[in-house]
Amino acid sequence: MKFKSAFYLLFFFSAFLSFDGVAQNKHTFEIKQGNFLYDGKAIQIHSGEMHYSRIPHQYWRHRMQMLKAMGLNSVATYVFWNHHEILPEQWDFEGDKNLAEYIKIAGEEGLLVVLRPGPYACAEWEFGGYPWWLQNISGMELRRDNPEFLKRTEIYINRLFKEIGHLQITNGGPVIMVQVENEFGSYVSQRKDIPLNEHRSYNAKIKDQLVRAGFNVPLFTSDGTWLFEGGAIDGVLPTANGEGNILNLKKAVDQYHGNKGPYMVAEFYPGWLAHWAEPHPAIDASNIARQTEEYLKNDISFNLYMAHGGTNWGFTSGANYDKKHDIQPDLTSYDYDAPISEAGWATPKFDSLRAVIKKYAQYDIPDIPAPFSTIEIPSIKLTRVGDVLSILEKQKSVQSTTPLTFEQLNQGYGYVLYSRKFNQPISGTLDVSGLRDYAVVYINGEKVGELNRYYNNYTMEIDVPFNSTLEILVENMGRINYGPEIVNNKKGIISPVKINNIEIEGNWEMYTLPMQEAPDLDNIKKNDVFNVPAKTKQLQGKPIIYEGVFDLSEVGDTFLDMENWGKGIVFINGINIGRYWHVGPQQTLFIPGVWLNKGSNKIVIFEQINSELKSEVKTVKTPVLNKLK
């Protein structure tokens, strides 16, 4: 049948891809006569989405081999702008951020690459991929035909091209297609306050920036079929997100692409995203296999979103928005109920997809590569703790008559302590309606309550005695990554604090705690650091830093068990492996074996709630991602 020969040709030709800086064997790829043409032959794209930014670079090749073993011929990846431009024109493309190396490995493994550079990505990633500091630029309006915004997008696109432009198939590399913007039709439908002609003008200018930078492979857009009117661009292939009805897909593409294909579902969802405090979604493997077979039988190209999700390391997880919760922060784990698990394991869903693709393939699908070994650490002793409030209060503060946002403090992520001394007593309702996103409230260092944007909990009763200090430790839980609220993404306290509806002004002090690096208790004054368990009872209820050192005779992947902890973040050997929160459903944090050492290792835990003092923590061999409390 047509599909079998086309699929075979793609694997046959991709086997000749060989990379040494630039590929030695050039091929062609174009959209013509209603087909994807590879070296002039019609082929289908069967891709798996997998983000380099969510996987340690040492595991990239293994995960590519897993895609091949599932029967796929391509890999798709977003590029997250904020992952690379840390501050204005301060770029990082090294190590786990080495996109060019990721693309080269894909080519070496016989995979073609579909690149999704945004500049907006979504993807449950912090701020949808936008750098936080854009919000500090005067006159900036995100995601619209705005000179300040388009100036910054052009700088990003040009710098990205410098990094990976030579890896396009036109230069002998594996990159066959590049996406323009992302799900823009959805945004158009949600921002009816902006004229449609301005939306279209903006989208066309992003396309022009990509072309001017030097991207010369076929371009495409990606939207729900019912949203093509707002997201489609003349001369650019529209592809569909989440479309299971093949007739609808063909009808929509034909309408916006000259009554002809090719037809591609650019986001085919075998799993779904997960939020804190909500059940982890699960999608039935048999349903996914049946839908895949429908695509295979009808010559529909597709991209599994996600084929392998990975992990939102550090502060990279984003958030969604709805009126019920105001914010829905995404988990640290980006397992996504994908065919390849967070730790790179084949799942029953993987087996189902592999089996259905095998029915149609006239070639040998490679064996499934072995997973990396796992270990269990029964006990990691925590030997020292640090008093975070005391530590912060000894640092230099920023003073203002009103609370300042993270952005005004030139801080992107982490925490800020807001402190206000009262010379006279005051009591009543504390109102922090401008909280973004989570806070623990203290009076004279003693915890008196929590405020939480997820639960729309912005008020509490408070009693501040004479000559006392009110402290509010605020956490940024991830900027919104989808929808119209993406333009309202400042963090910290963004409006006046009130007590009994009276604005509390004057003498606010702010202490920054960005946690860009692991705190080092050796650099802290001894009277703020205590041995465990001696003298630590006085720290109960305060935010503290735990520290422990442990030795390993062997290394392997493992999962840190945080089920009995409160809320915070964890560093392993200086690497922030992400957030935990007792509400679940995620109760473990993935630790890649490549981040552990034979011999000495160090763990640092920042615990915000600290309702019960700890002396040890352990790891387990299997993750817990679906246990709500």
XYZ file of C-alpha atoms in Angstrom:
629
model
C 0.000 0.000 0.000
C 1.055 3.633 -0.465
C 1.802 4.152 3.240
C 4.126 1.164 3.513
C 6.355 2.215 0.657
C 6.438 5.822 1.823
C 7.326 4.903 5.397
C 10.026 2.523 4.152
C 11.573 5.204 1.972
C 11.910 7.606 4.872
C 13.773 5.102 6.984
C 15.912 4.066 3.997
C 16.995 7.612 3.227
C 17.419 8.662 6.855
C 19.893 5.839 7.357
C 22.332 7.818 5.197
C 22.281 10.872 7.437
C 25.808 11.311 8.756
C 26.949 14.275 10.826
C 30.325 15.798 11.484
C 29.537 19.453 12.067
C 27.496 19.462 8.832
C 26.097 16.328 7.247
C 28.082 14.747 4.424
C 25.026 13.386 2.577
C 22.546 16.074 1.612
C 18.874 15.329 1.116
C 15.869 17.407 0.143
C 12.537 17.963 1.833
C 9.632 19.973 0.482
C 5.863 20.312 0.555
C 4.602 19.820 -2.968
C 1.678 18.257 -4.837
C -0.177 17.702 -1.566
C 2.653 15.628 -0.065
C 5.725 15.761 2.102
C 8.505 14.950 -0.359
C 11.810 13.534 0.875
C 14.334 13.373 -1.980
C 11.360 13.742 -4.280
C 9.454 10.770 -2.835
C 6.195 11.082 -0.883
C 6.609 10.200 2.781
C 4.659 10.446 6.026
C 6.014 12.035 9.197
C 5.546 9.940 12.323
C 7.088 11.980 15.054
C 7.435 11.999 18.796
C 7.648 15.232 20.812
C 10.536 15.253 23.274
C 12.136 18.363 24.773
C 15.902 18.449 25.272
C 15.371 20.922 28.117
C 13.524 18.291 30.175
C 16.143 15.537 29.836
C 19.786 15.418 31.022
C 22.011 15.602 27.947
C 23.637 12.300 28.885
C 20.263 10.611 28.213
C 19.414 12.262 24.902
C 20.711 9.424 22.730
C 18.916 6.761 24.772
C 15.606 8.615 24.450
C 16.117 8.987 20.682
C 16.674 5.243 20.469
C 13.437 4.736 22.389
C 11.579 6.783 19.756
C 13.054 4.639 17.011
C 12.095 1.473 18.883
C 8.495 2.725 19.043
C 8.588 2.888 15.245
C 8.853 6.669 14.827
C 10.937 8.408 12.179
C 11.107 11.972 13.535
C 11.487 13.928 16.762
C 9.835 17.275 17.458
C 10.984 19.754 20.054
C 10.042 23.187 21.285
C 12.778 25.729 21.845
C 12.116 27.714 25.010
C 13.366 31.271 24.587
C 13.787 31.815 28.349
C 15.865 28.641 28.585
C 18.593 30.330 26.544
C 18.352 34.126 26.940
C 18.729 34.264 30.701
C 18.980 38.054 30.783
C 18.887 40.457 27.830
C 21.410 39.110 25.279
C 23.042 36.836 27.864
C 22.839 33.456 26.123
C 23.367 29.901 27.301
C 23.558 26.986 24.845
C 25.883 24.757 26.857
C 25.464 21.332 28.465
C 21.794 20.427 28.902
C 20.957 23.511 26.791
C 23.063 22.487 23.779
C 20.299 22.357 21.197
C 22.694 21.880 18.285
C 24.090 18.730 19.910
C 20.565 17.422 20.480
C 19.730 17.883 16.805
C 22.997 16.240 15.722
C 22.289 13.201 17.901
C 18.827 12.918 16.343
C 20.409 12.837 12.892
C 22.988 10.256 13.966
C 20.160 8.050 15.215
C 18.317 8.318 11.881
C 15.605 10.712 13.054
C 14.402 13.798 11.236
C 13.732 16.896 13.322
C 10.664 19.127 13.504
C 11.645 22.385 15.212
C 9.143 24.497 17.150
C 10.949 27.736 18.110
C 7.934 29.846 19.073
C 8.797 32.493 20.159
C 5.766 31.429 22.220
C 5.655 27.753 23.150
C 3.125 27.042 25.937
C 4.128 23.433 26.797
C 3.418 23.802 30.527
C 6.717 25.676 30.670
C 7.317 28.794 32.769
C 5.751 31.815 31.025
C 5.202 29.719 27.884
C 8.893 30.168 27.113
C 8.989 33.966 27.358
C 11.818 35.478 29.425
C 10.462 37.010 32.640
C 12.428 40.215 32.092
C 10.381 41.167 29.022
C 7.860 42.553 31.517
C 10.404 45.163 32.620
C 10.766 46.717 29.147
C 8.939 50.016 28.774
C 6.230 49.930 26.117
C 6.328 46.141 25.820
C 3.122 44.334 24.839
C 3.523 40.581 24.570
C 2.410 38.509 21.617
C 1.156 41.306 19.411
C 2.284 43.695 16.696
C 4.303 45.805 19.105
C 7.690 47.306 18.141
C 9.386 46.570 21.476
C 8.202 42.973 21.480
C 9.096 42.313 17.842
C 12.536 43.818 18.394
C 13.194 41.222 21.103
C 11.714 38.312 19.115
C 13.978 39.156 16.190
C 17.064 39.161 18.414
C 16.042 35.729 19.734
C 15.268 34.238 16.307
C 18.528 35.526 14.799
C 20.539 34.126 17.709
C 18.756 30.794 17.433
C 19.538 30.601 13.728
C 23.202 31.270 14.455
C 23.125 28.253 16.754
C 21.293 25.706 14.603
C 20.672 27.144 11.123
C 23.415 24.952 9.657
C 21.469 21.866 10.774
C 18.566 22.429 8.384
C 18.147 19.769 5.708
C 18.984 22.443 3.117
C 22.472 22.459 4.632
C 22.711 18.702 5.081
C 21.183 18.497 8.556
C 18.104 16.693 9.897
C 15.789 19.704 10.487
C 12.989 19.343 7.925
C 10.345 21.820 9.157
C 10.061 24.871 11.401
C 6.885 26.061 13.112
C 5.746 29.685 13.068
C 4.529 30.868 16.501
C 2.325 28.297 18.303
C -1.415 27.785 18.715
C -1.941 31.381 17.711
C -5.505 30.783 16.539
C -6.379 29.852 20.105
C -4.951 33.140 21.358
C -6.847 35.082 18.681
C -10.103 33.505 19.847
C -9.346 34.571 23.449
C -8.157 38.142 22.696
C -11.078 39.610 20.813
C -10.104 43.006 22.239
C -7.346 43.050 19.605
C -8.453 43.532 15.965
C -8.096 40.436 13.779
C -6.004 42.324 11.232
C -3.471 43.176 13.968
C -3.306 39.521 15.051
C -2.621 38.500 11.462
C -0.045 41.239 11.037
C 1.855 40.014 14.106
C 1.781 36.366 13.011
C 3.017 37.260 9.520
C 5.876 39.299 11.003
C 7.074 36.320 13.058
C 7.114 34.291 9.848
C 9.092 37.062 8.109
C 11.614 37.153 10.972
C 12.215 33.411 10.623
C 12.723 33.738 6.866
C 15.019 36.764 7.179
C 17.111 34.953 9.772
C 17.757 32.192 7.208
C 15.262 29.444 7.988
C 14.539 28.049 4.512
C 12.870 24.696 5.189
C 9.067 24.364 4.951
C 7.170 26.320 7.607
C 3.970 25.259 9.368
C 1.444 26.463 11.926
C -0.284 24.409 14.600
C -3.826 24.938 15.918
C -7.125 23.227 16.492
C -8.846 22.852 13.106
C -11.663 25.146 14.289
C -9.060 27.858 14.987
C -7.287 27.949 11.622
C -8.976 31.242 10.721
C -7.008 33.062 13.412
C -3.768 31.084 13.206
C -3.215 30.176 9.558
C -0.728 32.164 7.436
C -0.766 32.419 3.634
C 1.749 30.032 2.103
C 2.369 28.160 5.358
C 1.092 24.618 5.958
C -1.619 24.500 8.664
C -1.435 21.431 10.904
C -3.926 20.343 13.553
C -3.777 19.826 17.295
C -5.813 17.055 18.875
C -7.874 16.307 15.778
C -9.134 12.719 15.679
C -11.669 13.193 12.893
C -9.810 12.736 9.620
C -12.566 14.280 7.504
C -12.510 17.427 9.640
C -8.724 17.549 9.362
C -8.723 17.293 5.575
C -11.542 19.790 5.172
C -9.812 22.408 7.338
C -6.380 21.983 5.739
C -7.845 22.095 2.227
C -9.669 25.327 3.047
C -6.479 27.078 4.145
C -3.931 25.318 1.938
C -5.248 25.370 -1.588
C -7.555 22.335 -1.529
C -4.778 19.845 -0.968
C -2.672 18.261 1.743
C -0.432 17.078 3.181
C -2.342 16.368 6.375
C -0.692 16.311 9.778
C -1.829 16.236 13.397
C 1.009 18.197 14.970
C -0.134 17.411 18.518
C -1.663 13.950 18.965
C -2.149 13.489 22.707
C -1.359 10.041 24.174
C -1.390 11.626 27.653
C -2.139 14.942 29.303
C -0.650 17.583 31.576
C -0.962 17.485 35.378
C -1.434 20.143 38.075
C -0.684 20.180 41.774
C -3.693 19.370 44.002
C -5.552 17.678 41.128
C -5.743 14.032 39.981
C -3.070 12.997 37.488
C -4.810 12.420 34.116
C -4.555 8.988 32.504
C -5.465 8.157 28.903
C -6.267 4.585 27.871
C -3.548 2.898 25.801
C -5.995 0.965 23.612
C -7.775 4.184 22.548
C -4.456 5.741 21.563
C -3.460 2.643 19.602
C -6.778 2.659 17.704
C -6.432 6.329 16.805
C -2.843 5.758 15.673
C -4.029 2.974 13.388
C -6.607 5.311 11.865
C -3.813 7.761 11.033
C -1.617 4.998 9.646
C -4.375 3.566 7.437
C -5.236 7.002 6.039
C -1.718 8.327 5.421
C -2.027 11.034 8.087
C 1.230 12.355 9.502
C 1.304 12.872 13.255
C 3.401 14.020 16.173
C 2.833 12.355 19.551
C 2.664 15.096 22.190
C 4.336 13.893 24.347
C 6.199 10.738 23.320
C 8.468 11.310 26.321
C 7.776 14.132 28.738
C 10.731 14.253 31.112
C 10.953 16.671 34.032
C 10.418 20.366 34.786
C 13.725 20.870 36.569
C 14.188 23.760 38.954
C 11.696 26.571 38.409
C 10.809 25.721 34.797
C 7.247 24.461 35.318
C 4.484 26.818 34.241
C 0.844 27.136 35.236
C -2.624 27.333 33.783
C -5.374 29.730 34.765
C -9.063 29.386 35.471
C -11.470 31.479 37.495
C -12.050 28.723 40.023
C -8.410 28.455 41.067
C -6.880 31.652 39.631
C -3.746 29.606 39.011
C -3.124 25.889 38.428
C 0.606 25.255 38.875
C 2.058 22.357 36.884
C 3.902 19.489 38.512
C 7.665 19.104 38.575
C 7.194 15.787 36.779
C 6.277 16.089 33.117
C 5.622 12.371 32.808
C 2.436 13.296 30.888
C 1.241 9.672 30.995
C 3.380 9.424 27.852
C 4.422 6.156 26.143
C 7.959 6.649 27.477
C 7.883 7.421 31.199
C 9.610 10.306 32.959
C 12.607 8.054 33.688
C 12.745 6.740 30.104
C 10.962 3.415 30.609
C 8.764 1.689 28.037
C 5.159 1.591 29.257
C 2.165 -0.534 28.172
C 1.188 2.435 25.980
C 4.605 2.251 24.326
C 4.084 -1.465 23.660
C 0.632 -0.807 22.131
C 1.965 1.869 19.786
C 4.962 -0.238 18.789
C 2.674 -3.159 17.993
C 0.297 -1.167 15.803
C 3.116 0.513 13.871
C 4.743 -2.880 13.287
C 1.573 -4.005 11.486
C 2.183 -1.397 8.783
C 5.960 -1.158 8.597
C 7.968 -3.055 5.966
C 11.229 -2.760 7.859
C 12.735 -3.923 11.095
C 11.919 -1.749 14.064
C 14.934 -1.870 16.394
C 14.858 -3.568 19.772
C 13.870 -1.520 22.792
C 17.033 -0.246 24.505
C 17.504 -1.313 28.104
C 16.487 1.249 30.748
C 19.125 2.740 32.980
C 19.635 0.960 36.263
C 17.779 2.151 39.360
C 18.919 2.235 42.966
C 17.254 2.705 46.328
C 18.790 4.717 49.147
C 17.068 3.650 52.388
C 18.270 6.606 54.438
C 20.008 9.912 53.792
C 20.840 11.523 57.103
C 20.158 15.244 57.415
C 22.797 16.588 59.748
C 22.407 20.375 59.684
C 19.643 22.944 59.334
C 19.645 26.687 58.683
C 17.129 29.275 59.905
C 16.017 30.988 56.691
C 14.269 33.949 58.318
C 17.297 34.743 60.428
C 19.616 34.308 57.458
C 17.550 36.648 55.255
C 17.198 39.312 57.906
C 20.997 39.634 58.032
C 21.142 40.355 54.299
C 20.736 43.757 52.700
C 17.094 44.574 52.033
C 15.372 46.649 49.357
C 13.148 49.282 50.910
C 9.978 50.778 49.508
C 6.772 52.412 50.696
C 4.803 49.570 49.041
C 5.679 45.937 48.279
C 7.641 45.482 45.044
C 7.132 42.664 42.553
C 9.787 40.100 41.695
C 10.281 41.919 38.414
C 10.808 45.274 40.140
C 13.390 43.526 42.319
C 15.048 42.204 39.131
C 14.385 38.630 40.207
C 12.815 36.013 37.975
C 12.149 33.008 40.175
C 12.279 31.651 43.702
C 11.113 33.535 46.800
C 10.939 36.994 48.352
C 10.467 37.825 52.041
C 8.314 40.934 52.567
C 8.820 42.467 56.014
C 7.023 45.360 57.735
C 7.577 46.551 61.311
C 4.624 48.005 63.256
C 5.261 50.478 66.082
C 1.594 50.293 67.109
C -0.603 47.191 67.472
C -3.060 46.319 64.696
C -5.459 43.429 64.256
C -8.177 42.335 61.834
C -8.303 40.898 58.312
C -5.011 40.720 56.432
C -5.761 41.018 52.696
C -3.046 40.154 50.162
C -5.219 40.023 47.035
C -2.121 40.741 44.958
C -0.418 37.526 46.086
C 1.428 35.703 43.313
C 1.379 32.806 44.264
C 1.869 31.213 47.685
C 2.810 32.699 51.051
C 3.587 31.725 54.621
C 2.848 34.514 57.106
C 4.847 35.139 60.286
C 4.665 37.560 63.209
C 7.973 38.023 65.018
C 9.256 34.864 63.331
C 6.333 32.663 64.398
C 4.125 31.154 61.709
C 0.509 32.363 61.874
C -0.914 31.121 58.586
C -0.680 30.413 54.865
C -2.154 32.177 51.844
C -2.569 30.415 48.535
C -3.566 31.678 45.103
C -4.621 28.181 43.940
C -7.397 28.103 46.527
C -8.222 31.815 46.101
C -7.128 32.180 49.720
C -5.952 35.782 49.962
C -7.160 36.768 53.452
C -6.709 35.696 57.075
C -7.289 37.108 60.534
C -4.172 38.571 62.085
C -3.101 40.166 65.379
C 0.104 42.210 65.299
C 1.221 43.291 68.801
C 3.001 46.518 69.700
C 6.523 46.834 68.259
C 6.218 43.678 66.140
C 7.204 42.552 62.636
C 4.921 41.060 60.008
C 6.726 38.831 57.474
C 5.276 37.299 54.313
C 7.454 34.731 52.502
C 6.171 34.578 48.913
C 6.855 31.855 46.349
C 6.561 32.179 42.576
C 4.938 28.854 41.597
C 5.389 29.346 37.853
C 4.086 31.940 35.413
C 0.953 31.209 33.408
C 1.861 29.600 30.098
C -1.441 29.559 28.185
C -4.348 31.823 27.363
C -5.043 35.561 27.632
C -3.717 35.786 31.197
C -0.198 35.195 29.897
C 0.139 38.991 29.660
C -0.522 39.347 33.415
C 2.401 37.415 34.802
C 4.210 39.467 37.422
C 5.120 37.702 40.657
C 5.406 38.440 44.352
C 2.923 40.941 45.786
C 1.537 43.024 42.925
C -0.934 45.288 44.763
C -1.143 46.954 48.192
C -1.335 44.840 51.342
C -4.341 45.734 53.486
C -5.386 45.186 57.094
C -9.051 45.953 57.763
C -9.200 47.459 54.278
C -6.476 49.976 55.177
C -3.487 49.998 52.797
C -0.282 49.280 54.695
C 2.321 51.641 53.282
C 5.746 52.818 54.350
C 8.831 50.960 55.568
C 8.418 47.727 53.612
C 11.642 45.730 53.391
C 12.172 43.006 50.808
C 14.760 40.245 51.028
C 15.415 38.270 47.858
C 15.838 34.514 47.836
C 16.153 33.501 44.153
C 17.610 30.046 44.901
C 19.497 30.080 41.613
C 22.174 28.066 43.372
C 22.007 25.634 46.272
C 22.351 27.406 49.635
C 25.664 26.628 51.354
C 25.384 26.471 55.134
C 29.178 26.772 55.385
C 28.827 30.397 54.269
C 26.241 31.215 56.931
C 26.997 32.505 60.421
C 27.141 29.686 62.938
C 24.365 31.035 65.170
C 21.902 30.495 62.279
C 22.977 26.874 61.630
C 22.111 23.997 63.948
C 22.985 20.341 64.119
C 20.157 17.811 63.850
C 18.456 17.104 66.182
C 20.066 19.383 68.791
C 18.488 22.839 69.246
C 16.150 22.458 66.253
C 12.798 22.380 68.060
C 12.796 26.166 68.126
C 12.761 26.121 64.297
C 9.470 24.245 63.986
C 7.078 26.155 61.731
C 9.851 28.317 60.294
C 11.260 27.948 56.779
C 14.530 26.054 57.033
C 17.315 24.619 54.927
C 18.233 20.996 55.560
C 21.615 19.635 54.522
C 22.978 16.108 54.345
C 25.960 14.293 52.860
C 25.735 10.665 51.738
C 28.057 8.138 50.093
C 27.171 5.774 47.251
C 29.047 2.684 46.088
C 26.967 2.604 42.894
C 24.860 5.172 41.066
C 21.592 4.853 39.199
C 18.303 6.602 38.622
C 16.155 6.954 41.718
C 13.151 8.818 43.135
C 13.323 10.990 46.252
C 10.391 10.221 48.558
C 8.910 13.554 49.757
C 5.454 12.276 50.726
C 5.796 13.164 54.413
C 7.288 16.596 53.806
C 5.492 19.928 53.401
C 6.437 22.200 50.514
C 9.739 23.249 49.007
C 12.547 22.455 46.602
C 15.488 20.030 46.567
C 19.072 20.339 45.312
C 21.183 17.253 44.549
C 24.885 18.001 44.132
C 23.986 21.623 43.421
C 21.247 20.881 40.849
C 17.693 22.024 41.571
C 15.603 18.909 40.815
C 12.317 20.746 41.366
C 9.395 21.455 43.673
C 7.541 19.122 46.002
C 4.208 19.752 47.764
C 2.449 17.383 50.123
C -0.946 17.910 48.434
C 0.200 15.685 45.539
C -0.485 13.971 43.258
C 3.300 13.894 42.807
C 5.037 12.563 45.924
C 8.482 11.678 44.512
C 11.160 13.644 42.641
C 13.169 12.003 39.860
C 16.950 11.999 40.379
C 18.884 10.958 37.241
C 21.802 8.682 38.028
C 24.107 10.904 35.970
C 23.657 13.612 38.622
C 24.904 11.327 41.398
C 28.511 10.493 42.269
C 30.204 7.311 43.316
C 31.422 8.374 46.726
C 30.269 11.629 48.310
C 26.989 13.398 47.447
C 25.191 16.372 48.953
C 21.480 17.059 49.362
C 19.965 20.437 50.289
C 16.237 20.791 50.988
C 14.448 24.110 51.384
C 11.316 23.332 53.423
C 8.827 26.212 53.595
C 6.220 24.800 55.982
C 8.326 22.678 58.368
C 5.421 21.485 60.486
C 7.467 18.480 61.609
C 11.262 18.447 61.937
C 13.074 15.769 59.928
C 16.325 13.917 60.405
C 16.427 11.817 57.234
C 14.978 11.294 53.770
C 14.998 8.242 51.502
C 14.689 7.298 47.834
C 12.644 4.576 46.138
C 12.884 2.725 42.830
C 9.460 3.627 41.443
C 7.776 7.024 41.202
C 4.573 8.077 42.975
C 2.715 10.504 40.702
C -0.953 9.880 41.475
C -1.418 10.177 45.234
C -3.543 13.145 46.274
C -3.786 14.226 49.902
